[in-house]
Tab-separated table of C-alpha atoms in Angstrom:
chain	number	residue	atom	x	y	z
A	1010	MET	CA	0.000	0.000	0.000
A	1011	ARG	CA	1.370	3.378	-0.980
A	1012	TYR	CA	-0.130	5.830	1.477
A	1013	ALA	CA	-0.699	9.389	0.262
A	1014	ALA	CA	2.486	11.332	1.032
A	1015	PRO	CA	1.138	13.394	3.970
A	1016	ILE	CA	-0.199	10.222	5.628
A	1017	ALA	CA	3.083	8.373	5.057
A	1018	ARG	CA	4.960	11.305	6.581
A	1019	LEU	CA	2.772	11.355	9.692
A	1020	LEU	CA	3.119	7.566	10.071
A	1021	ASP	CA	6.896	7.997	9.859
A	1022	GLU	CA	6.960	10.650	12.549
A	1023	LEU	CA	4.589	8.718	14.817
A	1024	GLU	CA	6.678	5.540	14.552
A	1025	ARG	CA	9.661	7.429	15.937
A	1026	LEU	CA	7.819	7.803	19.244
A	1027	PRO	CA	8.479	5.256	21.994
A	1028	GLY	CA	5.953	2.421	22.095
A	1029	ILE	CA	4.347	3.297	18.753
A	1030	GLY	CA	4.574	0.605	16.052
A	1031	PRO	CA	3.137	0.633	12.519
A	1032	LYS	CA	-0.327	-0.503	13.681
A	1033	SER	CA	-0.660	2.098	16.438
A	1034	ALA	CA	0.683	4.767	14.104
A	1035	GLN	CA	-1.961	3.887	11.529
A	1036	ARG	CA	-4.746	3.925	14.141
A	1037	ILE	CA	-3.625	7.325	15.387
A	1038	ALA	CA	-3.252	8.787	11.891
A	1039	TYR	CA	-6.705	7.560	10.868
A	1040	PHE	CA	-8.162	8.852	14.128
A	1041	VAL	CA	-6.690	12.276	13.398
A	1042	LEU	CA	-8.011	12.148	9.841
A	1043	ARG	CA	-11.514	11.308	11.031
A	1044	SER	CA	-11.523	13.881	13.826
A	1045	ASP	CA	-12.172	17.609	13.728
A	1046	GLU	CA	-9.302	19.745	12.527
A	1047	GLU	CA	-9.096	21.014	16.104
A	1048	VAL	CA	-7.726	17.691	17.385
A	1049	ALA	CA	-4.663	17.873	15.125
A	1050	GLU	CA	-4.217	21.579	15.813
A	1051	ARG	CA	-4.355	21.260	19.582
A	1052	LEU	CA	-1.921	18.338	19.564
A	1053	ALA	CA	0.486	20.142	17.226
A	1054	GLU	CA	0.288	23.265	19.368
A	1055	ALA	CA	0.920	21.282	22.554
A	1056	LEU	CA	3.964	19.632	20.956
A	1057	LEU	CA	5.479	22.947	19.903
A	1058	ASP	CA	4.563	24.570	23.197
A	1059	ILE	CA	6.273	21.958	25.308
A	1060	LYS	CA	9.549	22.526	23.467
A	1061	ARG	CA	9.194	26.319	23.638
A	1062	ALA	CA	8.161	26.527	27.281
A	1063	ILE	CA	9.984	23.690	29.024
A	1064	HIS	CA	13.688	23.501	29.870
A	1065	PHE	CA	15.798	21.835	32.553
A	1066	CYS	CA	15.669	23.263	36.082
A	1067	PRO	CA	19.227	24.514	36.759
A	1068	LEU	CA	19.029	23.200	40.341
A	1069	CYS	CA	17.541	19.697	40.161
A	1070	PHE	CA	17.495	19.065	36.379
A	1071	ASP	CA	13.845	18.119	36.334
A	1072	PHE	CA	11.811	19.788	33.589
A	1073	ALA	CA	10.819	23.354	34.461
A	1074	GLU	CA	8.423	25.884	33.034
A	1075	GLY	CA	9.628	28.884	35.052
A	1076	GLU	CA	13.233	29.759	35.830
A	1077	VAL	CA	13.405	26.824	38.260
A	1078	CYS	CA	10.988	23.873	38.498
A	1079	GLU	CA	7.820	23.951	40.613
A	1080	VAL	CA	9.332	21.813	43.360
A	1081	CYS	CA	12.503	23.915	43.701
A	1082	ALA	CA	10.415	27.106	43.601
A	1083	ASP	CA	8.045	25.870	46.341
A	1084	SER	CA	9.045	27.468	49.672
A	1085	GLU	CA	7.041	24.803	51.536
A	1086	ARG	CA	9.431	22.037	50.467
A	1087	ASP	CA	12.043	20.779	52.921
A	1088	VAL	CA	15.387	21.942	51.509
A	1089	SER	CA	17.346	19.712	53.906
A	1090	ILE	CA	16.437	16.471	52.052
A	1091	ILE	CA	17.333	15.682	48.460
A	1092	CYS	CA	15.930	12.623	46.676
A	1093	VAL	CA	18.297	11.509	43.919
A	1094	VAL	CA	16.616	9.804	40.940
A	1095	GLU	CA	17.780	8.508	37.574
A	1096	GLU	CA	15.380	10.273	35.248
A	1097	THR	CA	12.809	13.054	35.231
A	1098	ARG	CA	9.981	10.509	34.988
A	1099	ASP	CA	11.085	9.157	38.391
A	1100	VAL	CA	10.379	12.572	39.930
A	1101	ALA	CA	6.789	12.211	38.757
A	1102	ALA	CA	6.698	8.680	40.234
A	1103	VAL	CA	7.932	9.810	43.676
A	1104	GLU	CA	5.645	12.871	43.647
A	1105	ARG	CA	2.639	10.629	43.033
A	1106	THR	CA	3.272	8.873	46.363
A	1107	GLY	CA	2.650	12.168	48.213
A	1108	GLU	CA	5.191	10.904	50.814
A	1109	PHE	CA	8.079	13.163	50.005
A	1110	ARG	CA	8.288	16.878	50.791
A	1111	GLY	CA	11.984	17.481	50.044
A	1112	LEU	CA	13.776	18.396	46.830
A	1113	TYR	CA	15.001	16.253	43.929
A	1114	HIS	CA	18.143	15.722	41.953
A	1115	VAL	CA	17.913	14.078	38.543
A	1116	LEU	CA	21.136	12.245	37.675
A	1117	GLY	CA	20.253	11.797	34.036
A	1118	GLY	CA	21.073	8.069	34.073
A	1119	VAL	CA	23.028	5.489	36.069
A	1120	ILE	CA	26.606	4.293	36.147
A	1121	SER	CA	26.852	1.624	33.457
A	1122	PRO	CA	30.360	0.615	32.376
A	1123	VAL	CA	28.865	-1.513	29.562
A	1124	ASP	CA	27.328	1.589	28.016
A	1125	GLY	CA	30.398	3.679	28.809
A	1126	ILE	CA	28.521	5.768	31.369
A	1127	GLY	CA	30.578	6.783	34.381
A	1128	PRO	CA	29.894	9.369	37.095
A	1129	GLU	CA	31.277	12.122	34.815
A	1130	GLN	CA	28.386	11.567	32.402
A	1131	LEU	CA	25.839	11.992	35.224
A	1132	ARG	CA	24.975	15.128	37.193
A	1133	VAL	CA	27.094	14.105	40.182
A	1134	ARG	CA	29.265	17.237	40.193
A	1135	GLU	CA	26.087	19.336	40.293
A	1136	LEU	CA	24.854	17.296	43.269
A	1137	LEU	CA	28.128	17.934	45.116
A	1138	ASP	CA	27.741	21.657	44.385
A	1139	ARG	CA	24.293	21.612	45.957
A	1140	LEU	CA	25.567	19.780	49.054
A	1141	ALA	CA	28.447	22.257	49.353
A	1142	GLN	CA	25.882	24.944	50.216
A	1143	GLY	CA	25.499	23.170	53.567
A	1144	GLU	CA	21.685	23.111	53.867
A	1145	VAL	CA	21.235	19.445	53.007
A	1146	THR	CA	21.330	16.913	55.860
A	1147	GLU	CA	19.970	13.829	54.074
A	1148	VAL	CA	20.290	12.430	50.586
A	1149	ILE	CA	17.808	9.677	49.671
A	1150	ILE	CA	19.073	7.609	46.778
A	1151	ALA	CA	16.059	6.488	44.753
A	1152	THR	CA	17.762	4.976	41.721
A	1153	ASN	CA	16.056	1.850	40.349
A	1154	PRO	CA	16.722	-1.436	42.214
A	1155	THR	CA	18.665	-2.790	39.218
A	1156	VAL	CA	22.359	-3.711	39.075
A	1157	GLU	CA	23.248	-0.298	37.654
A	1158	GLY	CA	20.946	1.506	40.078
A	1159	GLU	CA	22.486	-0.273	43.079
A	1160	THR	CA	26.006	0.365	41.777
A	1161	THR	CA	25.196	4.034	41.409
A	1162	ALA	CA	23.674	4.112	44.903
A	1163	LEU	CA	26.779	2.563	46.448
A	1164	TYR	CA	29.040	4.903	44.501
A	1165	LEU	CA	27.095	7.951	45.685
A	1166	ALA	CA	26.979	6.675	49.285
A	1167	ARG	CA	30.768	6.325	49.352
A	1168	LEU	CA	31.171	9.758	47.769
A	1169	LEU	CA	28.680	11.639	49.946
A	1170	LYS	CA	29.068	10.117	53.420
A	1171	PRO	CA	32.507	11.723	54.014
A	1172	LEU	CA	30.790	15.089	53.511
A	1173	GLY	CA	28.873	14.508	56.768
A	1174	VAL	CA	25.511	14.090	55.090
A	1175	GLN	CA	23.166	11.202	55.907
A	1176	VAL	CA	22.809	8.946	52.882
A	1177	THR	CA	19.774	6.653	52.705
A	1178	ARG	CA	18.420	4.232	50.140
A	1179	ILE	CA	14.739	3.549	49.393
A	1180	ALA	CA	13.694	0.159	50.769
A	1181	SER	CA	13.354	-2.749	48.399
A	1182	GLY	CA	9.619	-2.932	48.602
A	1183	LEU	CA	9.932	-2.833	44.830
A	1184	PRO	CA	10.727	-6.149	43.166
A	1185	VAL	CA	14.458	-6.324	42.419
A	1186	GLY	CA	15.086	-5.880	38.705
A	1187	GLY	CA	11.949	-3.743	38.448
A	1188	ASP	CA	11.451	-0.204	37.306
A	1189	LEU	CA	10.633	2.716	39.595
A	1190	ASP	CA	8.480	4.239	36.922
A	1191	TYR	CA	6.089	1.255	36.969
A	1192	ALA	CA	5.671	0.903	40.744
A	1193	ASP	CA	2.266	1.671	42.217
A	1194	GLU	CA	2.028	4.620	44.590
A	1195	VAL	CA	1.542	2.554	47.756
A	1196	THR	CA	4.558	0.285	47.164
A	1197	LEU	CA	6.784	3.188	46.272
A	1198	GLY	CA	5.463	5.183	49.220
A	1199	ARG	CA	6.328	2.322	51.603
A	1200	ALA	CA	9.747	1.957	50.039
A	1201	LEU	CA	10.369	5.639	50.737
A	1202	GLU	CA	9.106	5.324	54.318
A	1203	ALA	CA	11.304	2.283	55.083
A	1204	ARG	CA	14.496	3.745	53.615
A	1205	ARG	CA	17.638	2.498	55.369
A	1206	GLU	CA	21.031	4.043	55.934
A	1207	LEU	CA	23.813	2.956	53.573
B	22	MET	CA	2.371	15.246	40.790
B	23	ARG	CA	1.381	18.568	39.283
B	24	TYR	CA	3.020	18.601	35.857
B	25	ALA	CA	4.066	21.963	34.456
B	26	ALA	CA	1.104	23.300	32.465
B	27	PRO	CA	2.547	22.728	28.964
B	28	ILE	CA	3.412	19.111	29.857
B	29	ALA	CA	-0.031	18.520	31.359
B	30	ARG	CA	-1.608	19.931	28.201
B	31	LEU	CA	0.415	17.654	25.927
B	32	LEU	CA	-0.413	14.626	28.126
B	33	ASP	CA	-4.090	15.546	27.828
B	34	GLU	CA	-3.953	15.752	24.059
B	35	LEU	CA	-1.950	12.535	23.726
B	36	GLU	CA	-4.391	10.601	25.921
B	37	ARG	CA	-7.182	11.462	23.510
B	38	LEU	CA	-5.460	9.339	20.844
B	39	PRO	CA	-6.549	5.704	20.425
B	40	GLY	CA	-4.375	3.218	22.336
B	41	ILE	CA	-2.547	5.896	24.333
B	42	GLY	CA	-2.963	5.705	28.119
B	43	PRO	CA	-1.392	7.880	30.817
B	44	LYS	CA	1.863	5.849	30.854
B	45	SER	CA	2.388	5.919	27.089
B	46	ALA	CA	1.486	9.601	27.022
B	47	GLN	CA	4.130	10.311	29.658
B	48	ARG	CA	6.775	8.304	27.799
B	49	ILE	CA	6.009	10.132	24.574
B	50	ALA	CA	5.973	13.569	26.222
B	51	TYR	CA	9.302	12.905	27.950
B	52	PHE	CA	10.762	11.549	24.719
B	53	VAL	CA	9.747	14.752	22.947
B	54	LEU	CA	11.202	16.844	25.768
B	55	ARG	CA	14.520	15.013	25.612
B	56	SER	CA	14.707	15.091	21.788
B	57	ASP	CA	15.819	17.855	19.458
B	58	GLU	CA	13.275	20.574	18.820
B	59	GLU	CA	13.058	19.188	15.287
B	60	VAL	CA	11.249	16.034	16.436
B	61	ALA	CA	8.337	18.024	17.871
B	62	GLU	CA	8.313	20.381	14.904
B	63	ARG	CA	8.245	17.644	12.295
B	64	LEU	CA	5.477	15.772	14.110
B	65	ALA	CA	3.416	18.949	14.577
B	66	GLU	CA	3.888	19.842	10.915
B	67	ALA	CA	2.883	16.332	9.804
B	68	LEU	CA	-0.274	16.541	11.945
B	69	LEU	CA	-1.327	19.873	10.490
B	70	ASP	CA	-0.377	18.787	6.996
B	71	ILE	CA	-2.483	15.674	7.048
B	72	LYS	CA	-5.576	17.703	7.910
B	73	ARG	CA	-4.782	20.372	5.315
B	74	ALA	CA	-3.885	17.994	2.498
B	75	ILE	CA	-6.119	14.958	2.978
B	76	HIS	CA	-9.831	14.718	2.317
B	77	PHE	CA	-12.250	11.979	1.276
B	78	CYS	CA	-12.089	10.699	-2.285
B	79	PRO	CA	-15.492	11.639	-3.801
B	80	LEU	CA	-15.593	8.284	-5.652
B	81	CYS	CA	-14.558	5.600	-3.157
B	82	PHE	CA	-14.439	7.596	0.125
B	83	ASP	CA	-10.922	6.481	0.957
B	84	PHE	CA	-8.576	9.267	2.018
B	85	ALA	CA	-7.196	11.246	-0.918
B	86	GLU	CA	-4.457	13.784	-1.388
B	87	GLY	CA	-5.373	14.829	-4.936
B	88	GLU	CA	-8.873	15.416	-6.251
B	89	VAL	CA	-9.489	11.662	-6.172
B	90	CYS	CA	-7.475	9.011	-4.306
B	91	GLU	CA	-4.416	7.306	-5.803
B	92	VAL	CA	-6.296	4.102	-6.550
B	93	CYS	CA	-9.192	5.833	-8.330
B	94	ALA	CA	-6.716	8.028	-10.227
B	95	ASP	CA	-4.626	5.033	-11.358
B	96	SER	CA	-5.561	4.177	-14.985
B	97	GLU	CA	-3.967	0.719	-14.539
B	98	ARG	CA	-6.627	-0.361	-12.053
B	99	ASP	CA	-9.490	-2.565	-13.205
B	100	VAL	CA	-12.596	-0.372	-13.083
B	101	SER	CA	-14.908	-3.362	-13.528
B	102	ILE	CA	-14.351	-4.684	-9.979
B	103	ILE	CA	-15.182	-2.830	-6.785
B	104	CYS	CA	-14.103	-4.116	-3.381
B	105	VAL	CA	-16.477	-2.868	-0.680
B	106	VAL	CA	-14.909	-2.407	2.765
B	107	GLU	CA	-16.103	-1.056	6.092
B	108	GLU	CA	-13.401	1.506	6.835
B	109	THR	CA	-10.502	3.293	5.152
B	110	ARG	CA	-8.002	1.211	7.116
B	111	ASP	CA	-9.396	-1.887	5.387
B	112	VAL	CA	-8.336	-0.431	2.023
B	113	ALA	CA	-4.764	-0.375	3.333
B	114	ALA	CA	-5.177	-3.983	4.530
B	115	VAL	CA	-6.391	-5.246	1.133
B	116	GLU	CA	-3.758	-3.215	-0.737
B	117	ARG	CA	-1.029	-4.848	1.346
B	118	THR	CA	-2.006	-8.264	-0.059
B	119	GLY	CA	-1.049	-7.101	-3.567
B	120	GLU	CA	-3.826	-9.423	-4.827
B	121	PHE	CA	-6.388	-6.855	-5.826
B	122	ARG	CA	-6.182	-4.560	-8.863
B	123	GLY	CA	-9.713	-3.167	-8.896
B	124	LEU	CA	-11.249	-0.171	-7.142
B	125	TYR	CA	-12.633	0.259	-3.622
B	126	HIS	CA	-15.732	1.550	-1.931
B	127	VAL	CA	-15.570	2.512	1.732
B	128	LEU	CA	-18.970	2.099	3.416
B	129	GLY	CA	-17.995	4.022	6.516
B	130	GLY	CA	-19.259	1.310	8.876
B	131	VAL	CA	-21.613	-1.680	8.936
B	132	ILE	CA	-25.305	-2.198	9.471
B	133	SER	CA	-25.791	-2.430	13.227
B	134	PRO	CA	-29.344	-2.052	14.538
B	135	VAL	CA	-28.028	-2.011	18.118
B	136	ASP	CA	-26.040	1.147	17.354
B	137	GLY	CA	-28.866	2.547	15.241
B	138	ILE	CA	-26.847	2.235	12.027
B	139	GLY	CA	-28.856	1.281	8.990
B	140	PRO	CA	-27.985	1.376	5.283
B	141	GLU	CA	-28.927	5.095	5.158
B	142	GLN	CA	-26.023	5.893	7.492
B	143	LEU	CA	-23.568	4.072	5.199
B	144	ARG	CA	-22.387	5.029	1.707
B	145	VAL	CA	-24.742	2.574	-0.001
B	146	ARG	CA	-26.489	5.177	-2.144
B	147	GLU	CA	-23.076	6.310	-3.445
B	148	LEU	CA	-22.228	2.685	-4.301
B	149	LEU	CA	-25.467	2.363	-6.268
B	150	ASP	CA	-24.603	5.578	-8.136
B	151	ARG	CA	-21.256	4.083	-9.132
B	152	LEU	CA	-22.879	0.854	-10.335
B	153	ALA	CA	-25.410	2.868	-12.328
B	154	GLN	CA	-22.564	3.998	-14.602
B	155	GLY	CA	-22.555	0.430	-15.956
B	156	GLU	CA	-18.805	-0.274	-15.949
B	157	VAL	CA	-18.763	-2.505	-12.891
B	158	THR	CA	-19.303	-6.245	-13.397
B	159	GLU	CA	-18.268	-7.563	-9.970
B	160	VAL	CA	-18.620	-6.280	-6.419
B	161	ILE	CA	-16.460	-8.052	-3.814
B	162	ILE	CA	-17.863	-7.566	-0.348
B	163	ALA	CA	-14.947	-7.448	2.079
B	164	THR	CA	-16.690	-6.398	5.259
B	165	ASN	CA	-15.324	-8.039	8.423
B	166	PRO	CA	-16.477	-11.627	9.121
B	167	THR	CA	-18.435	-10.467	12.167
B	168	VAL	CA	-22.202	-10.617	12.694
B	169	GLU	CA	-22.595	-7.024	11.502
B	170	GLY	CA	-20.189	-7.536	8.613
B	171	GLU	CA	-22.078	-10.632	7.418
B	172	THR	CA	-25.430	-8.883	7.796
B	173	THR	CA	-24.154	-5.992	5.725
B	174	ALA	CA	-22.781	-8.408	3.104
B	175	LEU	CA	-26.117	-10.198	2.799
B	176	TYR	CA	-27.986	-6.896	2.632
B	177	LEU	CA	-25.730	-5.631	-0.155
B	178	ALA	CA	-25.922	-8.945	-2.052
B	179	ARG	CA	-29.719	-8.781	-2.050
B	180	LEU	CA	-29.625	-5.144	-3.116
B	181	LEU	CA	-27.016	-5.456	-5.879
B	182	LYS	CA	-27.720	-8.813	-7.533
B	183	PRO	CA	-30.945	-7.588	-9.193
B	184	LEU	CA	-28.781	-4.942	-10.927
B	185	GLY	CA	-27.103	-7.727	-12.908
B	186	VAL	CA	-23.767	-7.360	-11.184
B	187	GLN	CA	-21.840	-10.340	-9.807
B	188	VAL	CA	-21.639	-10.089	-6.018
B	189	THR	CA	-18.911	-12.060	-4.229
B	190	ARG	CA	-17.767	-12.362	-0.633
B	191	ILE	CA	-14.179	-12.826	0.530
B	192	ALA	CA	-13.635	-16.386	1.786
B	193	SER	CA	-13.540	-17.051	5.483
B	194	GLY	CA	-9.877	-17.780	5.629
B	195	LEU	CA	-10.012	-15.233	8.398
B	196	PRO	CA	-11.134	-16.526	11.765
B	197	VAL	CA	-14.818	-15.741	12.263
B	198	GLY	CA	-15.279	-12.891	14.721
B	199	GLY	CA	-11.889	-11.483	13.725
B	200	ASP	CA	-10.903	-8.135	12.306
B	201	LEU	CA	-9.816	-7.540	8.709
B	202	ASP	CA	-7.375	-4.924	9.838
B	203	TYR	CA	-5.366	-7.480	11.866
B	204	ALA	CA	-5.181	-10.259	9.258
B	205	ASP	CA	-1.773	-11.080	7.804
B	206	GLU	CA	-1.265	-10.441	4.096
B	207	VAL	CA	-1.192	-14.121	3.077
B	208	THR	CA	-4.433	-15.036	4.857
B	209	LEU	CA	-6.243	-12.018	3.521
B	210	GLY	CA	-4.792	-12.610	0.049
B	211	ARG	CA	-6.109	-16.209	0.063
B	212	ALA	CA	-9.474	-15.043	1.315
B	213	LEU	CA	-9.643	-12.677	-1.637
B	214	GLU	CA	-8.605	-15.381	-4.076
B	215	ALA	CA	-11.189	-17.878	-2.772
B	216	ARG	CA	-14.088	-15.451	-2.795
B	217	ARG	CA	-17.435	-17.125	-3.502
B	218	GLU	CA	-20.598	-15.891	-5.121
B	219	LEU	CA	-23.390	-14.787	-2.787
């Protein structure tokens, strides 16, 4: 089947997205074609908007709309606790638990020698800079309970403990080998509650 | 988690799409955020383009970029055979078999008394208009092998046979109760080949 060029182009672009195969792309394209023009326009606008309006928070490296992200800008948050996560999506996961009132630090990955990722490729230096300000008393390491996540946690614990800061790790209420992003709120909330010192 | 407004808006729009839940929407939004600006721009452009450039073919009611669709515009196609399908996506499915060189007619649904859809809601009148031109000698009814699809096939057979046109039905090589859109090319190709007269 040769699709009309504009359809083929949209299918192409849709298939670049994570989790979208040829079938889903076709369903979405046909849905857009059948829908009011407004549906395509609003989605296109939202796509452009997100790239125009969103950047990395210079403090925690989560996505931010203002100068800093909403969490860093919130004066109600406890600035003495930083929760270190792998990716921005993990911030959303921890926030959903409603258990954590401190700040975040997004590493941007985990130590993975196989993939050539060492601490220099992560935002470890930036974390040290934040701790150097002296306000932080506890760092919760909430990397995924995978081999790389545990390695990264141990590396950070060894690096941070000499600075006189308490370093804790979320409890393995999550199944080992699992993914923080897929945990339900209750499990992840309990894991946060039962964090242990490293 | 309160997402920044532009992210929340994109998640909203993405979740309107078929097959996209909150998790997939988040993965896509974060993918777009992490990617070059170009990714969002190209996708947005493709979305707007498809609505600007694509309309219904006035002959077969498939999607068309030009005045008529590519199939109807192709002088190599056999204008004496029309394959009647439920939806535009079924045209793509039949085209993928490479077995069919005639034209199409998209009904826009099936007869379904439960949903209040009778022949008047489908493009049956337009099919009769095409047959009235006298060039068509065979109508292949390729509605899905579901209760509604079979009902529609029988209805059309009874309506069209008195016009002196041969009415055939694709063979049930497809599992009964299945969906044309999910059939593999070989199965659907065989079903086309083994079509029987109604």
